[in-house]
Short mmCIF file of C-alpha atoms in Angstrom, two decimals:
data_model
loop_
_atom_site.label_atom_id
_atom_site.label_comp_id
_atom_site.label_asym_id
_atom_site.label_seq_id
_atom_site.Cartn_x
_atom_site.Cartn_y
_atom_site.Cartn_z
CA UNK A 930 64.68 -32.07 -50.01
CA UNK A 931 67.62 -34.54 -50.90
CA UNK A 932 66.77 -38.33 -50.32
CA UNK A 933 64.19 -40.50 -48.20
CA UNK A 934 67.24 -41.07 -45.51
CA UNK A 935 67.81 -37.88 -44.96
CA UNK A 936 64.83 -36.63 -44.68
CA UNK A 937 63.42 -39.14 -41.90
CA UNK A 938 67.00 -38.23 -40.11
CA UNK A 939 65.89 -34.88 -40.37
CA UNK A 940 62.72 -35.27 -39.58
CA UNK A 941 63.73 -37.35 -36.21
CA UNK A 942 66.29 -34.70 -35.95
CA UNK A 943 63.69 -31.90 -35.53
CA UNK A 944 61.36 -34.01 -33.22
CA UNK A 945 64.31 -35.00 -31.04
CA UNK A 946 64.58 -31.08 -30.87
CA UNK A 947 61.23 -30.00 -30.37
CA UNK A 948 60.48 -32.54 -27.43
CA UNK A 949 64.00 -31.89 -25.45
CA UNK A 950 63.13 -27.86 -26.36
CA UNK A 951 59.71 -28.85 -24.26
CA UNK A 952 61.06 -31.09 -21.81
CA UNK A 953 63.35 -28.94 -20.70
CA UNK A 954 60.90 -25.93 -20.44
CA UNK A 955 58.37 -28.11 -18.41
CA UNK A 956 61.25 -29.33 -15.87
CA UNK A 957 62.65 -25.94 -15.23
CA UNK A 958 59.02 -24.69 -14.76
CA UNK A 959 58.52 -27.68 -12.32
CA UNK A 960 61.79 -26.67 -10.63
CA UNK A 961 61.36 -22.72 -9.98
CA UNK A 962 57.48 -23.75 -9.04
CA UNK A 963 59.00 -26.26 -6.21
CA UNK A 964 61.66 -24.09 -5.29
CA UNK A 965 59.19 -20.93 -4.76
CA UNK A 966 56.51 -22.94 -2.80
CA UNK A 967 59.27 -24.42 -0.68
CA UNK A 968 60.63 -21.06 0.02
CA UNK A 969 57.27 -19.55 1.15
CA UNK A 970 56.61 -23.05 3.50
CA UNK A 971 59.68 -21.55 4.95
CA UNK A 972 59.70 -18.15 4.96
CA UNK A 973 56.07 -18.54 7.00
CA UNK A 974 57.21 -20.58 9.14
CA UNK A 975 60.14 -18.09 10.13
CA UNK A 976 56.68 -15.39 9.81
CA UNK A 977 54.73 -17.81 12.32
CA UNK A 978 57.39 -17.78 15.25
CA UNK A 979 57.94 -14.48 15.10
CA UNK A 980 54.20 -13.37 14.61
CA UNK A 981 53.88 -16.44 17.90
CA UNK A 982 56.80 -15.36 19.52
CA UNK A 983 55.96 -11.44 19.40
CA UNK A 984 52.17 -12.65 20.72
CA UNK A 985 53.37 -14.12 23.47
CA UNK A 986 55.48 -10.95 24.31
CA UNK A 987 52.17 -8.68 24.97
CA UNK A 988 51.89 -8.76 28.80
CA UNK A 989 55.10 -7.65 30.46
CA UNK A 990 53.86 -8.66 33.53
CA UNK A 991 53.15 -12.50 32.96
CA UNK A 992 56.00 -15.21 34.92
CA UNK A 993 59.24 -15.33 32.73
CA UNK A 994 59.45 -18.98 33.09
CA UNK A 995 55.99 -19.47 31.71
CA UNK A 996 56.75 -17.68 28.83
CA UNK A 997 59.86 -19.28 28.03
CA UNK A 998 58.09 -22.66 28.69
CA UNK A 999 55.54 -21.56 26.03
CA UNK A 1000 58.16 -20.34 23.53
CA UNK A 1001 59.92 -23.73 23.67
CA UNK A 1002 56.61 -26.09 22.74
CA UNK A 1003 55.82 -23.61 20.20
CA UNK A 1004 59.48 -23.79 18.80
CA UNK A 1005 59.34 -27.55 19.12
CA UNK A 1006 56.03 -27.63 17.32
CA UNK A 1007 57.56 -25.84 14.23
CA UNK A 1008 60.53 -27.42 14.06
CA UNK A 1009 58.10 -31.00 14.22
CA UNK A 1010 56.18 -29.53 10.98
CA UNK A 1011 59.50 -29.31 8.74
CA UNK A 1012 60.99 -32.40 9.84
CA UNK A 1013 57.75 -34.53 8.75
CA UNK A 1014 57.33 -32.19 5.68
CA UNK A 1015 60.84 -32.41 4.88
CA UNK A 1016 60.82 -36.35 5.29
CA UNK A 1017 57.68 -36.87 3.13
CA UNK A 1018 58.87 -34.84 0.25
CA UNK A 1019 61.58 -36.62 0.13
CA UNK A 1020 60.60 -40.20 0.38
CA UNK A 1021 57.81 -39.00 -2.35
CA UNK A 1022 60.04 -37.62 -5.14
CA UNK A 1023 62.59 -40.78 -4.50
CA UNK A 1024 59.42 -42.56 -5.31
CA UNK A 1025 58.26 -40.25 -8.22
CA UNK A 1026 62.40 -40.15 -9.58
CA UNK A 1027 62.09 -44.16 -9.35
CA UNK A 1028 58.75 -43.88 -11.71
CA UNK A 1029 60.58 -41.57 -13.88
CA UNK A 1030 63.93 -43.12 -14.08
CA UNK A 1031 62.38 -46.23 -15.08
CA UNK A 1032 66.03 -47.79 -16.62
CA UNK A 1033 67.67 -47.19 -13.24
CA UNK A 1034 67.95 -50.03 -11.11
CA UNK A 1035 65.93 -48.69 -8.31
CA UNK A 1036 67.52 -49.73 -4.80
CA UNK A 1037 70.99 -48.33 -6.60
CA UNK A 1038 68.69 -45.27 -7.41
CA UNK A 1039 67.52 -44.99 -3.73
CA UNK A 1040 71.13 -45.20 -1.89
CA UNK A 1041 71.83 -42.22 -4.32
CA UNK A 1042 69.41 -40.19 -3.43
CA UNK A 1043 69.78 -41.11 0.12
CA UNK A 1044 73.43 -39.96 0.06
CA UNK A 1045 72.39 -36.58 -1.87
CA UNK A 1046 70.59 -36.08 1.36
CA UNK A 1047 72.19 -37.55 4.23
CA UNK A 1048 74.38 -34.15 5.08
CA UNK A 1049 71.02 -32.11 5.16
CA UNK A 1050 68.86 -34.57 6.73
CA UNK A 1051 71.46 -35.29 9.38
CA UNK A 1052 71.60 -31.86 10.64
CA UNK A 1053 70.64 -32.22 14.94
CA UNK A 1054 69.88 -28.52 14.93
CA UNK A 1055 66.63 -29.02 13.52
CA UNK A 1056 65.50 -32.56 15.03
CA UNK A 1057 62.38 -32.99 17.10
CA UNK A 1058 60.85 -35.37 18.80
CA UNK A 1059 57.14 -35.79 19.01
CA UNK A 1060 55.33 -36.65 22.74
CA UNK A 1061 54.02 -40.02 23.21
CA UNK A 1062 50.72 -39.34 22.84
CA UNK A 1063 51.72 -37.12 19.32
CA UNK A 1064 53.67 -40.56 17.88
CA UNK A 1065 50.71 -42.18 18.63
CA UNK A 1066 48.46 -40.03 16.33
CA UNK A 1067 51.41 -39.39 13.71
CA UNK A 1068 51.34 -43.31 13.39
CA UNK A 1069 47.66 -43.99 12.94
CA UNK A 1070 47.81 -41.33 10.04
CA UNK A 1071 49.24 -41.52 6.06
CA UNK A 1072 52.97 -39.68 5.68
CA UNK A 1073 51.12 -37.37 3.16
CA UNK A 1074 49.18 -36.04 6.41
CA UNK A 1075 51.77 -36.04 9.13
CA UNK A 1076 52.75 -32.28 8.54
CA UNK A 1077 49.20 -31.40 8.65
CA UNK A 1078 48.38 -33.18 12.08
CA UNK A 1079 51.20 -31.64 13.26
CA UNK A 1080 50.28 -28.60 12.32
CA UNK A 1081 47.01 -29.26 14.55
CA UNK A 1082 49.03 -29.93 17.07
CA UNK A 1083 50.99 -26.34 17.12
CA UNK A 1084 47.74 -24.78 16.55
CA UNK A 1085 46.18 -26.59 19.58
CA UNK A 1086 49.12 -25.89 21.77
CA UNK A 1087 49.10 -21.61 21.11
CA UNK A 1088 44.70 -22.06 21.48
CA UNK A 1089 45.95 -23.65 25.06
CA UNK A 1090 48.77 -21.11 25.85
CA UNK A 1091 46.50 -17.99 24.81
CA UNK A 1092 43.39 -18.87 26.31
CA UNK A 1093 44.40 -20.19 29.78
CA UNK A 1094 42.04 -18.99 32.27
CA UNK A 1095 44.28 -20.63 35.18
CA UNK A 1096 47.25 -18.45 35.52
CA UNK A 1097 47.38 -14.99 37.14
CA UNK A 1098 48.38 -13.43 34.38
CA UNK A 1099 48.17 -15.01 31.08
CA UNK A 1100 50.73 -14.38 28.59
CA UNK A 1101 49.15 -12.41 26.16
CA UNK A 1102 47.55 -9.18 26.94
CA UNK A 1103 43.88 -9.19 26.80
CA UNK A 1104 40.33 -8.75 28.33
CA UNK A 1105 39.28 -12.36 28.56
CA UNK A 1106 40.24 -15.96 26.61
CA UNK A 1107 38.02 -14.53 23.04
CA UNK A 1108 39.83 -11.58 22.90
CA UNK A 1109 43.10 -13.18 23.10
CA UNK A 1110 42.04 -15.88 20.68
CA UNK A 1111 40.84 -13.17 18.55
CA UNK A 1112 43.98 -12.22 17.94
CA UNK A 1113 45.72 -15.04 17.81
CA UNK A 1114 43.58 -16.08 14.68
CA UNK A 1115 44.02 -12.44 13.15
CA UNK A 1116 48.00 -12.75 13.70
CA UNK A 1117 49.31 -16.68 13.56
CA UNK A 1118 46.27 -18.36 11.80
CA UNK A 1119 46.19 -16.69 8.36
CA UNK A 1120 50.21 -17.35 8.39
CA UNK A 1121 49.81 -21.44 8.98
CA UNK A 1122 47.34 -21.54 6.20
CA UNK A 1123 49.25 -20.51 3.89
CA UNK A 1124 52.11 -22.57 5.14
CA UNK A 1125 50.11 -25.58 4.41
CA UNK A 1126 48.61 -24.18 1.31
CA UNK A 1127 52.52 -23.99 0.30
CA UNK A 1128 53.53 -27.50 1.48
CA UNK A 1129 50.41 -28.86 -1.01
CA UNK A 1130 51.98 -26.95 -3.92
CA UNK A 1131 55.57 -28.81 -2.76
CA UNK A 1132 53.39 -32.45 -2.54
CA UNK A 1133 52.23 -31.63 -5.61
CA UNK A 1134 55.21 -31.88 -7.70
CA UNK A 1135 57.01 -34.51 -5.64
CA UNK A 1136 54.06 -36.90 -6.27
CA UNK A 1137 53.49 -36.74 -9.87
CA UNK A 1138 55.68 -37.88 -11.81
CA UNK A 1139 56.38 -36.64 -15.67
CA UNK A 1140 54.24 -38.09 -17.77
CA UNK A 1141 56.26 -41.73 -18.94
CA UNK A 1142 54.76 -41.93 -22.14
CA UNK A 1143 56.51 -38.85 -22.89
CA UNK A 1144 59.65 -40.18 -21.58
CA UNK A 1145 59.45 -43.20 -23.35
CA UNK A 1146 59.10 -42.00 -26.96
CA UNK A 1147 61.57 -39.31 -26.23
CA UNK A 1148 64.49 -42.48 -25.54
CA UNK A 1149 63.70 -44.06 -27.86
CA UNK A 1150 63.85 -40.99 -30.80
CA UNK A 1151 66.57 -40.11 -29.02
CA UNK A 1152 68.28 -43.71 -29.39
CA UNK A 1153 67.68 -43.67 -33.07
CA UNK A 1154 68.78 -40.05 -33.47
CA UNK A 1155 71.84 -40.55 -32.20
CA UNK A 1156 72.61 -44.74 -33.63
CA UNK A 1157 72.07 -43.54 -36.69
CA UNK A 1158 73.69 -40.05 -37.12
CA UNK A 1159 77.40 -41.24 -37.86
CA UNK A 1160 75.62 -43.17 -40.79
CA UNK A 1161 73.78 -40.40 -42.75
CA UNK A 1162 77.32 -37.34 -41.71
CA UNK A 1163 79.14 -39.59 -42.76
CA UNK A 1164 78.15 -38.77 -45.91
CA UNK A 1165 79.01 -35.32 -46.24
CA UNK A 1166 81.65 -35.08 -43.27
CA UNK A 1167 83.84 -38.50 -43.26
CA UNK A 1168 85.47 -39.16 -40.34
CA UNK A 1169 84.44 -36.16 -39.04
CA UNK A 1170 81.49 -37.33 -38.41
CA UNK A 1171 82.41 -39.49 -35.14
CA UNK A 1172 83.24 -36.37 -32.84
CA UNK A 1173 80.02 -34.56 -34.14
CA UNK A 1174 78.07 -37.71 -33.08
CA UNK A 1175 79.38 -38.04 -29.64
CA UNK A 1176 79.15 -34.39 -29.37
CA UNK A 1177 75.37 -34.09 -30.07
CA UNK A 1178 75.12 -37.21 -27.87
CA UNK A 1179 76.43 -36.28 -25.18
CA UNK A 1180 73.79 -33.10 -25.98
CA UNK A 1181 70.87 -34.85 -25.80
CA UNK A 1182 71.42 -36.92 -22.91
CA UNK A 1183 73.11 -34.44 -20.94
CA UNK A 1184 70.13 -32.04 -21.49
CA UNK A 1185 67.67 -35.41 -20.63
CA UNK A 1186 69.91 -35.88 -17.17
CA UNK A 1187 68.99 -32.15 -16.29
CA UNK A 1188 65.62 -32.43 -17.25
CA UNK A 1189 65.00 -35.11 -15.13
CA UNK A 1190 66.80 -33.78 -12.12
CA UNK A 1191 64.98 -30.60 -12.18
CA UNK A 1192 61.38 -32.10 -12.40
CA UNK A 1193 61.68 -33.49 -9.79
CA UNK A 1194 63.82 -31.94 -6.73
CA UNK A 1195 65.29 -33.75 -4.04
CA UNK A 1196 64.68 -31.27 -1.82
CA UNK A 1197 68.11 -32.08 0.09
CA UNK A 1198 68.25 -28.21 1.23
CA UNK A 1199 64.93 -28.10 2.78
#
């Protein structure tokens, strides 16, 4: 088994391995998992206005105007919902990255990440701006929950447009309010729950951070595996040894600066 050196390098060597092997496997799984849930948050969103939009279509003989009126608050609505679930999953996994990323200086950590997402998050297309009376509530509430009251407010607003006993002819074609709210909660409803079942998978991973005991005793086998390689290759490969150590440094860490971006996303496409 050659001598004790060796064998506690190779020994660290294999750990080193076996927990950057598992690291890796757990970010990448973290990763995918984030990037599926936020595609289905949006993908039934796009489902919701058109399920909304093709709702509020029914009765060809309701006032253009109205419709168009109704289209626009529902539009607004949805466009609310990402902003505020966009802006908390960010802020959460700068947070979370700070936790993780526990050697980083953290305000030099934050303008990073801030700058990763500044040509995303800076996009007008998508901005909305809540009523008074809807700033009110979003400000009485935690940012974890802002996406969800607004999501009570979009559902309040198409209960208001579909059941509205005051207009001549309401915008959706039906015998009275219940049957048009019937089908609004067989068409839109089912599609906004799972939109918010999807934004609590997203939450999820940009709250909870990987485990830091982990990270911690990773470093630090990772610091002596790679301090004390040119000592025991030197051995066998002389000066040879100096490019192999850099090279399976720059390994390790390079691997390690993946893993830790892909835990935890920074959701600067969303």
């Amino acid at each position: 088994f050659g001598s004790t050196p060796d064998v506690m390098f190779n020994i660290i060597g294999v750990l080193v391995g076996l927990l950057t092997v598992f690291r890796t496997q757990q970010s990448y799984d973290r990763y995918w998992e984030a990037r599926s849930s936020l595609g289905a948050l949006m993908a039934g969103i796009n489902d919701a206005a058109c399920a909304s939009s093709t709702l509020l279509n029914t009765n060809a003989k309701a006032d253009g105007a109205q419709r168009i009126a109704a289209k626009t608050e529902v539009a607004r609505l949805m466009r609310l919902y990402m902003q505020e679930a966009t802006a908390f999953l960010r802020e959460a996994s700068a947070d979370t990255k700070c936790a993780t990323m526990y050697w980083r200086d953290e305000e030099v950590l934050r303008r990073e990440l801030q700058q990763a997402t500044l040509a995303s998050a800076s996009d007008a297309s998508f901005h909305a701006e809540p009523t008074q009376e809807e700033a009110k509530e979003l400000a009485l509430v935690a940012p974890r929950a802002r996406p969800i009251t607004v999501l009570k407010f979009l559902r309040n607003a198409l209960q208001t447009i579909v059941g509205d006993e005051e207009v001549a002819e309401p915008l959706v074609k039906g015998g009275d309010s219940a049957a048009r709210l019937g089908l609004l909660a067989m068409e839109v409803s089912p599609i906004l729950f799972g939109v918010q079942s999807e934004f609590n998978c997203c939450s999820k991973i940009a709250t909870t951070p990987f485990p830091l005991a982990y990270l911690r005793i990773a470093r630090v086998l990772r610091f002596v595996l790679c301090f004390s390689a040119p000592i025991f290759l030197a051995q066998n490969l002389g000066w040879n040894a100096v490019p192999m150590t850099m090279f399976l440094s720059f390994g390790y860490h390079a691997i390690d600066a993946a893993a830790i971006s892909s835990a935890t996303p920074s959701w600067a496409r969303a």
